[in-house]
mmCIF file of N, CA and C in Angstrom:
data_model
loop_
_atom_site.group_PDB
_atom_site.id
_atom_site.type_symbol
_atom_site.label_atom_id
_atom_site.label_comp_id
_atom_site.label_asym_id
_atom_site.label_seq_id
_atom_site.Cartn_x
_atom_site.Cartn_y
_atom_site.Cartn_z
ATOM 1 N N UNK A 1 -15.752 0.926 -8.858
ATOM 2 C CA UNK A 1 -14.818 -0.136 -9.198
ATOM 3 C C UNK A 1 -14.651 -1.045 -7.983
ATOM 4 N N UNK A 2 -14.298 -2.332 -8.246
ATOM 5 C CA UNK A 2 -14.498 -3.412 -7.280
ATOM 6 C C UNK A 2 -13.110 -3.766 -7.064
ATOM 7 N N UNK A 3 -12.818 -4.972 -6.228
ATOM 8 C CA UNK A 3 -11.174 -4.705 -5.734
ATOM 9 C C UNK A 3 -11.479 -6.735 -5.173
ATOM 10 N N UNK A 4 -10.367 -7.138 -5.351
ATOM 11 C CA UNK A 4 -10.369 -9.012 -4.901
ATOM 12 C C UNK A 4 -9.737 -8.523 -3.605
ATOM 13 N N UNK A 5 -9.916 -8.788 -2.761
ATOM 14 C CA UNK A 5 -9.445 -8.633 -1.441
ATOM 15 C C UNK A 5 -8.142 -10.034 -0.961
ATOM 16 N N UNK A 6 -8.229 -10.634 -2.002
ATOM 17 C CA UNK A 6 -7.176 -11.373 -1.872
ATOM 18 C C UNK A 6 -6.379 -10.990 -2.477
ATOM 19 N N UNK A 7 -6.006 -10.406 -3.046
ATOM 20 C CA UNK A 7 -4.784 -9.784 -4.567
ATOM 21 C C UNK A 7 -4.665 -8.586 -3.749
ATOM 22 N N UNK A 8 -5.641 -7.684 -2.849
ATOM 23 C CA UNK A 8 -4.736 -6.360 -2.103
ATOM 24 C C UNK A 8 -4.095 -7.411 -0.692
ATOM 25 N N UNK A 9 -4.489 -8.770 -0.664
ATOM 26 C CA UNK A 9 -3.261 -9.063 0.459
ATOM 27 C C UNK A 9 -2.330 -9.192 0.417
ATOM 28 N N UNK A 10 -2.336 -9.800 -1.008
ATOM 29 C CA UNK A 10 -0.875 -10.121 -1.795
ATOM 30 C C UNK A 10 -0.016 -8.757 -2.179
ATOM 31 N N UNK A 11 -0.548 -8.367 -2.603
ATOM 32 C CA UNK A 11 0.117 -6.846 -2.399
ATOM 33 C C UNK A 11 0.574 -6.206 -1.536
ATOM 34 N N UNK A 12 0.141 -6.083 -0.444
ATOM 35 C CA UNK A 12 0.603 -5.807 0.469
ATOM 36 C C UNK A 12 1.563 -6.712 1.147
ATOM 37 N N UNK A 13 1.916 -8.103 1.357
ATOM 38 C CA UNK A 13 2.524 -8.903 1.438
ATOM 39 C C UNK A 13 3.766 -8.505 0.148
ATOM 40 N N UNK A 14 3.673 -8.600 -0.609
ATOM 41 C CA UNK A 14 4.977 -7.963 -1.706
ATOM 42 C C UNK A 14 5.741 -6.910 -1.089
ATOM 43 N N UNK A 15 4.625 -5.809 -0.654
ATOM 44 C CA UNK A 15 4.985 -4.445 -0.093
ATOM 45 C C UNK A 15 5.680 -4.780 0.968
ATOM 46 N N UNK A 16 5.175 -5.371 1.850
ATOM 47 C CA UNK A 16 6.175 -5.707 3.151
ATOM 48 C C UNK A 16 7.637 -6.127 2.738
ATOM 49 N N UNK A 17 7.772 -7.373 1.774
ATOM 50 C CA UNK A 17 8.746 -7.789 1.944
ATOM 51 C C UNK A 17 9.799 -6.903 1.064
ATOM 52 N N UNK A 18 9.395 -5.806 -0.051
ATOM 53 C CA UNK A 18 10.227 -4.909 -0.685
ATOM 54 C C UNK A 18 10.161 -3.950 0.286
ATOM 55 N N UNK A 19 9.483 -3.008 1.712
ATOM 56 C CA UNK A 19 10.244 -2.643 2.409
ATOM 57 C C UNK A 19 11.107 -2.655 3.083
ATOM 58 N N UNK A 20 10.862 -3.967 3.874
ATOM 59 C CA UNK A 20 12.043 -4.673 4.628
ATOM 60 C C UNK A 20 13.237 -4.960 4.175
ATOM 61 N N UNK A 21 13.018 -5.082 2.881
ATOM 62 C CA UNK A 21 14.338 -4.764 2.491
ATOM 63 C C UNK A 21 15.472 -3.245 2.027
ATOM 64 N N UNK A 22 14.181 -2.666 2.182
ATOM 65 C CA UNK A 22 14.398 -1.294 1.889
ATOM 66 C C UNK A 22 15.398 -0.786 3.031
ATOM 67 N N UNK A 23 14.666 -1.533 4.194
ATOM 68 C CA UNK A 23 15.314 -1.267 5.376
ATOM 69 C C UNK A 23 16.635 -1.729 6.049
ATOM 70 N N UNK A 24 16.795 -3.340 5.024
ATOM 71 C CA UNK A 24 17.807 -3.902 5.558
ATOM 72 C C UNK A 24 19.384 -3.748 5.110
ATOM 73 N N UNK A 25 18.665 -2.860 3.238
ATOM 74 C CA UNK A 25 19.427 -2.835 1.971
ATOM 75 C C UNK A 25 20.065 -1.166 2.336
ATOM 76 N N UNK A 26 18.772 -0.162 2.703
ATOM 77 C CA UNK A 26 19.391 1.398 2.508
ATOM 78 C C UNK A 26 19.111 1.200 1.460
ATOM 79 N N UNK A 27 18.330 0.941 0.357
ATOM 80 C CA UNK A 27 18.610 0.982 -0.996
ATOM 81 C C UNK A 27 17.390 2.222 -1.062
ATOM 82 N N UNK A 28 17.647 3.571 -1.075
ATOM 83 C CA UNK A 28 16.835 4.306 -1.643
ATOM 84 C C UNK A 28 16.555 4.148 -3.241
ATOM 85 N N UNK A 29 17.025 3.258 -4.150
ATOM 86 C CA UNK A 29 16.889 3.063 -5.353
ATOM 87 C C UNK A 29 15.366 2.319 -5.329
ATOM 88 N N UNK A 30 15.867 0.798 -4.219
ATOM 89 C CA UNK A 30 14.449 0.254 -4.177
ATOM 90 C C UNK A 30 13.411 0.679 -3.393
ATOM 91 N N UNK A 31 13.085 1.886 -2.888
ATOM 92 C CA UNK A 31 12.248 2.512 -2.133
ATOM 93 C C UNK A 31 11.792 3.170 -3.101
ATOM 94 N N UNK A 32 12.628 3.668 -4.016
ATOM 95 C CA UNK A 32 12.021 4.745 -5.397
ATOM 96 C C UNK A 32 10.929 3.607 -6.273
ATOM 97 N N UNK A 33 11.488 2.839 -6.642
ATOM 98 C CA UNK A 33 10.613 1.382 -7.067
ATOM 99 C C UNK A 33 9.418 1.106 -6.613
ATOM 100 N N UNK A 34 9.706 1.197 -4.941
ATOM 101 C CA UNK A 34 8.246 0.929 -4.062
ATOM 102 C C UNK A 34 7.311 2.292 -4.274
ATOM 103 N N UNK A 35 7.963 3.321 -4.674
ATOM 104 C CA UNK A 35 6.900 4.650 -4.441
ATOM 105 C C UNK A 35 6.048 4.317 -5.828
ATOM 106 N N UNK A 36 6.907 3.949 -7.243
ATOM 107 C CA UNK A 36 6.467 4.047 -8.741
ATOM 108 C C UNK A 36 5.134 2.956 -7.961
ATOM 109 N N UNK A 37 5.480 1.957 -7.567
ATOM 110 C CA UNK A 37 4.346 0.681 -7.429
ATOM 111 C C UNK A 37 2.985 1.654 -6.867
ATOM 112 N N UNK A 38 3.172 2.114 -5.846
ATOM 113 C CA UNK A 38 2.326 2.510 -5.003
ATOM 114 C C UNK A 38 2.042 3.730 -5.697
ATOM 115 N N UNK A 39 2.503 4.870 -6.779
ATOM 116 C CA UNK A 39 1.718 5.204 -7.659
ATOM 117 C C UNK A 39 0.838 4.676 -8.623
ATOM 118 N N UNK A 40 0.913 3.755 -9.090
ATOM 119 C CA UNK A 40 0.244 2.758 -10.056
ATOM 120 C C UNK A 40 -0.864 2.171 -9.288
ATOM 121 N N UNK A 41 -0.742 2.108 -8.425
ATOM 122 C CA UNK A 41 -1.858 1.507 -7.220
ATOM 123 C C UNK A 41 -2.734 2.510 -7.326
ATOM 124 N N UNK A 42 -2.252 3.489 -7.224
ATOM 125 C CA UNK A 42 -3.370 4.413 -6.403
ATOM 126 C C UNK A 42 -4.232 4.531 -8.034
ATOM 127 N N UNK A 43 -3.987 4.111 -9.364
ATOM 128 C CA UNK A 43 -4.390 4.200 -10.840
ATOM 129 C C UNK A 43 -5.454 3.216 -10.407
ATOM 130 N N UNK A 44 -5.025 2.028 -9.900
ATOM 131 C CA UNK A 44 -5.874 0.960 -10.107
ATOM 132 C C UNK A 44 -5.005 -0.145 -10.928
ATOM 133 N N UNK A 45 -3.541 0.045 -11.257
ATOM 134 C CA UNK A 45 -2.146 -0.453 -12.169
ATOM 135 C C UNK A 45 -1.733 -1.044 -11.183
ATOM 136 N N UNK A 46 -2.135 -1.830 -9.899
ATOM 137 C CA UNK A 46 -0.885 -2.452 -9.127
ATOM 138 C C UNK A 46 -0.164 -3.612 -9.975
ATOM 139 N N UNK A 47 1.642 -3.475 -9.942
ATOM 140 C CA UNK A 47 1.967 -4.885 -10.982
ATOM 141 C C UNK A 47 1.885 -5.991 -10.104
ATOM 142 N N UNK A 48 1.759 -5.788 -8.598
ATOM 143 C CA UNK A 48 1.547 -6.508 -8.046
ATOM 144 C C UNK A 48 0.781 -7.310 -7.944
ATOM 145 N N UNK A 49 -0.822 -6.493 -8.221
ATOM 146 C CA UNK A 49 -2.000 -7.256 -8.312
ATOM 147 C C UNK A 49 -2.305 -7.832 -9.463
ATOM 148 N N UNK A 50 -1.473 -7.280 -10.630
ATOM 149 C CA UNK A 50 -1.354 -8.082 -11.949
ATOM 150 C C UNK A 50 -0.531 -9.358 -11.431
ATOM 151 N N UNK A 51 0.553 -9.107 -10.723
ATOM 152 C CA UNK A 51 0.974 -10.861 -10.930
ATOM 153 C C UNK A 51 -0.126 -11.852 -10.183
ATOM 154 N N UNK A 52 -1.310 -11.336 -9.295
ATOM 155 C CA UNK A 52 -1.506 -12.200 -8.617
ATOM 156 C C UNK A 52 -2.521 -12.537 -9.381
ATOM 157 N N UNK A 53 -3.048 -12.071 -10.114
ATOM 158 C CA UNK A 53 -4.258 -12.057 -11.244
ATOM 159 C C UNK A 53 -3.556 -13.288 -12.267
ATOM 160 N N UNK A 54 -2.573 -13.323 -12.232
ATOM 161 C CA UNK A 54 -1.866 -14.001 -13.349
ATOM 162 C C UNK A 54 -1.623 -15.748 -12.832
ATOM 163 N N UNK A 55 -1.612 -15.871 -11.792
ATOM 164 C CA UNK A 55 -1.422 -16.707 -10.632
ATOM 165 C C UNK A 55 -2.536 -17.251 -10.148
ATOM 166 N N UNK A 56 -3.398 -16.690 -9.812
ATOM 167 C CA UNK A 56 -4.477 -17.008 -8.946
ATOM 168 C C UNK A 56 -5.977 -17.341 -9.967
ATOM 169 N N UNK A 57 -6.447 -17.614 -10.509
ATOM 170 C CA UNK A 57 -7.359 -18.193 -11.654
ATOM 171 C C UNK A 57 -8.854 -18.074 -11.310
ATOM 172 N N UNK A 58 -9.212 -18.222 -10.147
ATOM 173 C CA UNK A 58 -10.088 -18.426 -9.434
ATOM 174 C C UNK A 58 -11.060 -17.184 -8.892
ATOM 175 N N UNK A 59 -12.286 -17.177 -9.074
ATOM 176 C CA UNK A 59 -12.956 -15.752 -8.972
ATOM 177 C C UNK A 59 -12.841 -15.333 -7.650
ATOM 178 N N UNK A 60 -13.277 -14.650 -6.714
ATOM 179 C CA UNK A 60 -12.971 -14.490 -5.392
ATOM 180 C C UNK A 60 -14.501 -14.133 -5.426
ATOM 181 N N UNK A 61 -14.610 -15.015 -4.456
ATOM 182 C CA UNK A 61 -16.008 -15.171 -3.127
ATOM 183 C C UNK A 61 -16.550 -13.741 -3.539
ATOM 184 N N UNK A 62 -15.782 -12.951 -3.031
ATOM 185 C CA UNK A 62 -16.729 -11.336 -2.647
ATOM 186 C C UNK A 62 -15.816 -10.591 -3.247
ATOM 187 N N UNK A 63 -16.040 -9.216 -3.260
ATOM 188 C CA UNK A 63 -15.433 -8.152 -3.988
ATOM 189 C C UNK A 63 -15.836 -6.723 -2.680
ATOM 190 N N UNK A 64 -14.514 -6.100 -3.108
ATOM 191 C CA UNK A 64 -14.843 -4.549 -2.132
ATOM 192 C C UNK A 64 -14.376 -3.496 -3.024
ATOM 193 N N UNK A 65 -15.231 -2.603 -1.900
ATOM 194 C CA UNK A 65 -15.256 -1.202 -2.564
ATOM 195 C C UNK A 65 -13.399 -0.784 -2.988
ATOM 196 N N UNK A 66 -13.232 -0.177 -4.277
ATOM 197 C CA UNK A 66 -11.298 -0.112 -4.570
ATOM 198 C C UNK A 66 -10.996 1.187 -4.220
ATOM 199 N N UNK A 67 -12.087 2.168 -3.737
ATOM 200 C CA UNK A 67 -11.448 3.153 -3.283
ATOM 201 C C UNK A 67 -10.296 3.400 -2.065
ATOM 202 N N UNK A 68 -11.217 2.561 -0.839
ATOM 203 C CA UNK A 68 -10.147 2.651 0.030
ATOM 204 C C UNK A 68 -9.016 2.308 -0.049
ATOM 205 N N UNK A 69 -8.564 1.202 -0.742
ATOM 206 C CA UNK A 69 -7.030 0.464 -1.159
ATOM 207 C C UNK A 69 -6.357 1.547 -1.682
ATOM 208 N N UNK A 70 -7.215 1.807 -2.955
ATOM 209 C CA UNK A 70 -6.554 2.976 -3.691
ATOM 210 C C UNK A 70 -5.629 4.181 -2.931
ATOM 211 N N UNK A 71 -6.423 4.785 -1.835
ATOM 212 C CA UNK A 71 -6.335 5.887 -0.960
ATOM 213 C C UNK A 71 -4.743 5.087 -0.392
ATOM 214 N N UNK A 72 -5.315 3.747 0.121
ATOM 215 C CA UNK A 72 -4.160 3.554 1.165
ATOM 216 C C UNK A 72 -2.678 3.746 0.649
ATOM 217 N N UNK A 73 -2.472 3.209 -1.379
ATOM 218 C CA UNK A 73 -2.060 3.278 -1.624
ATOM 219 C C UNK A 73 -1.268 5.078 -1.760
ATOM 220 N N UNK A 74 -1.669 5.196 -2.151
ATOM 221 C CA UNK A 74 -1.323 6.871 -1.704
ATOM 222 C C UNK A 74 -1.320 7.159 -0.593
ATOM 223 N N UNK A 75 -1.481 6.799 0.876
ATOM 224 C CA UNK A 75 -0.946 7.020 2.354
ATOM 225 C C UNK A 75 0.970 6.544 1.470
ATOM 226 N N UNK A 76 0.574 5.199 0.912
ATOM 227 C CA UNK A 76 2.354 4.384 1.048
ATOM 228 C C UNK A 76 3.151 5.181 0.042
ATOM 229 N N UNK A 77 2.099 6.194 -1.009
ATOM 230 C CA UNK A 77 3.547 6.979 -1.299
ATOM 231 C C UNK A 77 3.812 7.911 -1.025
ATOM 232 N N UNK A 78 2.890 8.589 -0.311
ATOM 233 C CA UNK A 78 3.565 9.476 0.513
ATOM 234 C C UNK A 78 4.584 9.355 1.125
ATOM 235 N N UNK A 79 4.558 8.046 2.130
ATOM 236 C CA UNK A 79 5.485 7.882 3.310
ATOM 237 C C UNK A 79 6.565 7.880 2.420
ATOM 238 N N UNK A 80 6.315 6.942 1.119
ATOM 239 C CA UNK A 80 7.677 6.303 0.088
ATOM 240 C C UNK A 80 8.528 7.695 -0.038
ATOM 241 N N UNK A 81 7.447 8.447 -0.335
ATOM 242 C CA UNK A 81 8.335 9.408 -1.285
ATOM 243 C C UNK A 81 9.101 10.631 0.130
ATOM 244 N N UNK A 82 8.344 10.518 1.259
ATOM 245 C CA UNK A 82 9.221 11.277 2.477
ATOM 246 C C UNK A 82 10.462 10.540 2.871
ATOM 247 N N UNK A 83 10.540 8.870 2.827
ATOM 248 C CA UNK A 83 11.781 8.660 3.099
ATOM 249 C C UNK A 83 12.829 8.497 2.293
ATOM 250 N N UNK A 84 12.316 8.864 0.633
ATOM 251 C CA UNK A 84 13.438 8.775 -0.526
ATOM 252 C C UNK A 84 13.819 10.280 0.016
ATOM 253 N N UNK A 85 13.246 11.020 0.407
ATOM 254 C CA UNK A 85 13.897 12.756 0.552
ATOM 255 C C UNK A 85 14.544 12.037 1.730
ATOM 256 N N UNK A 86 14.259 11.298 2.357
ATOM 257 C CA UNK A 86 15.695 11.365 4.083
ATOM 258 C C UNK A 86 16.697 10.461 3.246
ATOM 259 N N UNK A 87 16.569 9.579 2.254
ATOM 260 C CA UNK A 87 17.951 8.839 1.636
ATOM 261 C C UNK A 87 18.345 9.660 0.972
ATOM 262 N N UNK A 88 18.282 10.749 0.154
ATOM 263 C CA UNK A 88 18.745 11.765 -0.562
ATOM 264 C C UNK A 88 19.545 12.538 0.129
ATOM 265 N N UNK A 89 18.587 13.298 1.263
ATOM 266 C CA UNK A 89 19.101 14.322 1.838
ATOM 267 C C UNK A 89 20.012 13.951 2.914
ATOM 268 N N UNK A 90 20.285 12.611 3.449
ATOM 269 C CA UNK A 90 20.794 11.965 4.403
ATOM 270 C C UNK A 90 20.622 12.093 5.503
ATOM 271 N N UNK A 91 19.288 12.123 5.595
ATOM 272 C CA UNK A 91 18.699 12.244 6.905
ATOM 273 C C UNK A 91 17.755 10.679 7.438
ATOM 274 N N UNK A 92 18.564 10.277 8.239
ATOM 275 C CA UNK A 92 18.513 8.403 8.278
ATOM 276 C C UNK A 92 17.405 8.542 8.986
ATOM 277 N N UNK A 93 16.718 9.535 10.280
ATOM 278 C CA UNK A 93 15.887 8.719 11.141
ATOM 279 C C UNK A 93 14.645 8.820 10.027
ATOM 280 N N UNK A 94 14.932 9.878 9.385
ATOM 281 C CA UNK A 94 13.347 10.609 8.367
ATOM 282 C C UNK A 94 13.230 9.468 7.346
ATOM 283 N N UNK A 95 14.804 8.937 6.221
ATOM 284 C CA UNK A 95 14.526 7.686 5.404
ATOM 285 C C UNK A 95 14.029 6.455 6.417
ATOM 286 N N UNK A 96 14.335 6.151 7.637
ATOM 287 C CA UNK A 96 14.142 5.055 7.952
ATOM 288 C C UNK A 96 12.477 5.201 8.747
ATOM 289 N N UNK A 97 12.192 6.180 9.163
ATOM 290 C CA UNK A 97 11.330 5.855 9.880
ATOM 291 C C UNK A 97 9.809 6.306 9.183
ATOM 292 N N UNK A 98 10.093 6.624 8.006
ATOM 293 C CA UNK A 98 9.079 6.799 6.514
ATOM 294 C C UNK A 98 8.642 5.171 6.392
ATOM 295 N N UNK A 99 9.890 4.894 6.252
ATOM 296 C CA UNK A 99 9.782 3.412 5.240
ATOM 297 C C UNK A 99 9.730 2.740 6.312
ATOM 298 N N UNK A 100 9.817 2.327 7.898
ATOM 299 C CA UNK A 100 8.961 1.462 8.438
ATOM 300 C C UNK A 100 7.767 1.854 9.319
ATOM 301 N N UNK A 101 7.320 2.932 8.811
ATOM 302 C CA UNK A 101 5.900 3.016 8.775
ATOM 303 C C UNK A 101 5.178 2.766 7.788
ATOM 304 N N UNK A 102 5.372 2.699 6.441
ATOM 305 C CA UNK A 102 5.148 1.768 5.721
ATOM 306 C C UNK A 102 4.984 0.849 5.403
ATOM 307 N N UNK A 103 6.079 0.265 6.299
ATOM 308 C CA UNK A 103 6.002 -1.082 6.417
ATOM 309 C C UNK A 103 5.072 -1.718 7.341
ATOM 310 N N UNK A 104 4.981 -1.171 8.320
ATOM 311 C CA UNK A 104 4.538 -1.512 9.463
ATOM 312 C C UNK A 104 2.646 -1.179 8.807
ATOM 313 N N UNK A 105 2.495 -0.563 8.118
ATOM 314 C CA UNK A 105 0.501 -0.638 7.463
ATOM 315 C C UNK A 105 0.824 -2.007 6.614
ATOM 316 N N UNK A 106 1.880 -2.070 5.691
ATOM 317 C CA UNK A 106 1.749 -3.035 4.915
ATOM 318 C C UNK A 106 1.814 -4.615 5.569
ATOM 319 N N UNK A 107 2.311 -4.305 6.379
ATOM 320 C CA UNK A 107 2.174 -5.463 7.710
ATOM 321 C C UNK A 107 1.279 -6.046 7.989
ATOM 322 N N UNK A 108 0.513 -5.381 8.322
ATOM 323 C CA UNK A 108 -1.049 -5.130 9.288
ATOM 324 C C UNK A 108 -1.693 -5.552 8.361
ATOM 325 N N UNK A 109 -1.651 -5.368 6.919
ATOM 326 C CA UNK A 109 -2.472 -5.603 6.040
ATOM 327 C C UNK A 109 -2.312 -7.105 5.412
ATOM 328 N N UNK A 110 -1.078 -7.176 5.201
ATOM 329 C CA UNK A 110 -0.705 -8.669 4.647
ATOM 330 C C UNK A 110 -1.071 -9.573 6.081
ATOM 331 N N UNK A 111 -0.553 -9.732 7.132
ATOM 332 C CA UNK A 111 -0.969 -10.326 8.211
ATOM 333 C C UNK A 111 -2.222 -10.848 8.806
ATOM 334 N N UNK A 112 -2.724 -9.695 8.974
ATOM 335 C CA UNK A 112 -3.901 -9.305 9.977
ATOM 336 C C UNK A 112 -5.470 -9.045 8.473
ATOM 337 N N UNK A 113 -4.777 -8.360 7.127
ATOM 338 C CA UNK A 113 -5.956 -8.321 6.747
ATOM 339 C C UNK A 113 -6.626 -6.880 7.307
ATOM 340 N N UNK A 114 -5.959 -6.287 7.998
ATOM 341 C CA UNK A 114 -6.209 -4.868 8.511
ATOM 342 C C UNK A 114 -5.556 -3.516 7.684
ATOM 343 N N UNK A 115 -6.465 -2.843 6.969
ATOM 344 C CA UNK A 115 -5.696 -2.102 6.151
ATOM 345 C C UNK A 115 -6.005 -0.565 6.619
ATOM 346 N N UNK A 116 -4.699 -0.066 7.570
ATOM 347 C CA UNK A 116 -4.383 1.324 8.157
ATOM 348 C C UNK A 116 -5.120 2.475 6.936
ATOM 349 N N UNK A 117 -4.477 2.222 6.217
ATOM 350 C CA UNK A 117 -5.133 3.280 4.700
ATOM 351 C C UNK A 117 -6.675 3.428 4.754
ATOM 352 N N UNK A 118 -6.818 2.222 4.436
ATOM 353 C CA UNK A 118 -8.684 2.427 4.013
ATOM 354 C C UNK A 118 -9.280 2.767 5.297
ATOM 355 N N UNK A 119 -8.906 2.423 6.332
ATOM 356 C CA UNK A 119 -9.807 3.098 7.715
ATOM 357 C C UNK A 119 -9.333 4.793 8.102
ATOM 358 N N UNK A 120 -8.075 5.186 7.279
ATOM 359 C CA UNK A 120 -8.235 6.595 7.254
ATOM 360 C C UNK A 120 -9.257 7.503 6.041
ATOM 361 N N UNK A 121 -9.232 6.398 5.238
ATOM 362 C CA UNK A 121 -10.317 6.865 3.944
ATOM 363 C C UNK A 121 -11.891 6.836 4.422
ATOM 364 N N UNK A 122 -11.975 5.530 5.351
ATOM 365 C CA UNK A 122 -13.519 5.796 5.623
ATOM 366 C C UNK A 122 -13.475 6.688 7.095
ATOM 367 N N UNK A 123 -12.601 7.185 7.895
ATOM 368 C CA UNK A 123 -12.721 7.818 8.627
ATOM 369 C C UNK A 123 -13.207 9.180 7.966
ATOM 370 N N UNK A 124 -12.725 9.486 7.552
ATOM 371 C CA UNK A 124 -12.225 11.114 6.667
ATOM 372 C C UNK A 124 -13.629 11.246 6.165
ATOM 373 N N UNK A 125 -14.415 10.302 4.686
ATOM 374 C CA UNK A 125 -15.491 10.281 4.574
ATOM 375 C C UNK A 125 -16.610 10.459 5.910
ATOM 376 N N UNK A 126 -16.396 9.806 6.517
ATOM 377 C CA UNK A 126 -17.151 10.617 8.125
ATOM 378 C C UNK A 126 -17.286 11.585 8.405
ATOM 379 N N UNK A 127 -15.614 12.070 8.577
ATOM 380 C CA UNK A 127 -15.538 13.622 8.925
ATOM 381 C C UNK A 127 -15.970 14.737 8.267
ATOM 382 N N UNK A 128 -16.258 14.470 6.911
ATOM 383 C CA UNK A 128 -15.952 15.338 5.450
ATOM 384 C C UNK A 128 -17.108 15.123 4.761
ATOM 385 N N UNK A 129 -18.360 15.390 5.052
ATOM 386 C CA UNK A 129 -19.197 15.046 4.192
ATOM 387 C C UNK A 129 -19.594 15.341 2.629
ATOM 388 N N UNK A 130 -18.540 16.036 2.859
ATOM 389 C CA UNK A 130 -18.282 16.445 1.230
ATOM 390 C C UNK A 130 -17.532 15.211 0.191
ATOM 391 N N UNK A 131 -16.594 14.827 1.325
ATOM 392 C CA UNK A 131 -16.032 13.593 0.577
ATOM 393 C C UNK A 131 -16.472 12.767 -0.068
ATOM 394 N N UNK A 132 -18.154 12.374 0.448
ATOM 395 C CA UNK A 132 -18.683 11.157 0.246
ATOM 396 C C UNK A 132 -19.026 10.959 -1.609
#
């Protein structure tokens, strides 16, 4: 499966700005929101990348491999779903410092175009030749 590399920027750009608020709000409600997204991601369901699909009309130049995104997406719910257990359990440095490490890949990615996730996916494939 193939992936627009402009629609995972936008996504990730979404992601940033619904963490940051995650961060600014405490809203473990909308962190629960960000984990559902970033499950659906990891499907290949981002609604994110549906809105940008919906928006954007235009074929994109090139196409990439959707595994790594996919993966990354599942790095972000992990983190999602470790700092909904520190807003639950009320443990602030564990909710907060989940969700801006999260933030901080989704950053890198909307910004820079550098996506933390997929270079642990093609690392791992390295390591793991089983993975491949």
């Amino acid at each position: 499966m193939q992936a627009d590399p402009r629609a995972l920027r936008f996504t990730a750009a979404v992601t940033t700005v619904v963490l940051a608020l995650v961060l600014v709000t405490g809203s473990a409600w909308l962190l629960a929101a960000q984990a559902v997204v970033f499950a659906l991601g990891v499907l290949g369901l981002s609604p994110y990348g549906m809105v940008f699909k919906g928006i954007v009309k235009s074929p994109p130049k090139e196409l990439e491999d959707a595994r790594p995104p996919r993966f990354a997406q599942g790095v972000g719910l992990a983190f999602a779903l470790v700092g909904l257990v520190g807003y639950v359990a009320q443990i602030t440095p564990l909710a907060l410092g989940a969700t801006a490490a999260a933030l901080f890949a989704g950053f890198l990615n909307a910004a820079f175009g550098f996506c933390l996730g997929c270079e642990m996916f093609l690392i791992i494939r390295r390591l793991l030749p089983a993975a491949r």
